[in-house]
């Protein structure tokens, strides 16, 4: 009798798991279909241009990391001839500067280098449109950001080497457009862009000059976590990091059958959001999340790779190619090193 009961329970558990996975996959597929195909021909859609008053710049410094000052084209004196790094953080679709990850990443950069200037770029209104509209808006937003950088470069004697752009999703694509526009305006190349799971829908079929690509800066770092769904699937930088293969992240499937309404958003966007979660940990703990150069994820799992490695937190690397890494399913994401421990346990 106990044997029969055991198999009945086991079968029920297996069925529940199968149902959960089926629901999750269907939700992801259906949501992605809407997200990706909202406009069949985006070029036929006429959208009013984004204006400068729809893009705001919030400056934070190590001296007062909790308070910001709003800056614009005419109040940039504090940047005059600065040798400090200027980090611009750019959010994606439906986000704003008030998104928790923006605050966390700003704090991480200021912990790492208290002398940095960290600028949150807020394009909330243009980002909170239907996806295909927001994707069109990225180019206008990029022009406004580029205008600020060119102003600093030409009129405030800021060396272009001081600039670092970091963007998530549509913000990652904006980084690429800024790189192109800055080069067009100044004939100079930005030193480094970091794209956190740059948006894939409506960009994946574009030619390189119409999306993020390896020529947008001397170093274009890309972290892939949701490739083929919300993120860009293929290599598009000078160095591409594929976390857990680049498309599906451990710990992200969390459908609660007893609370479907309350648990739908987590699995739909979890993989996509892991890009900034990993990067925040990497900024705080530069040596923890180590990636290995490899041809494919399959070879990485078979330990059949190059011996070349680089930490995700190395913001000076000039290595090129595809690099793979594995993470834990929850914080700290860095895998323990044999015989030691991850510093991220202390800092996150």
XYZ file of N, CA and C in Angstrom, residues 110 236 238:
9
model
N 29.884 54.077 -6.826
C 30.427 55.042 -5.882
C 31.186 54.356 -4.747
N 27.694 40.573 -30.140
C 27.569 41.877 -30.798
C 28.561 42.879 -30.233
N 32.882 43.579 -28.635
C 34.256 43.108 -28.766
C 34.498 41.958 -27.794
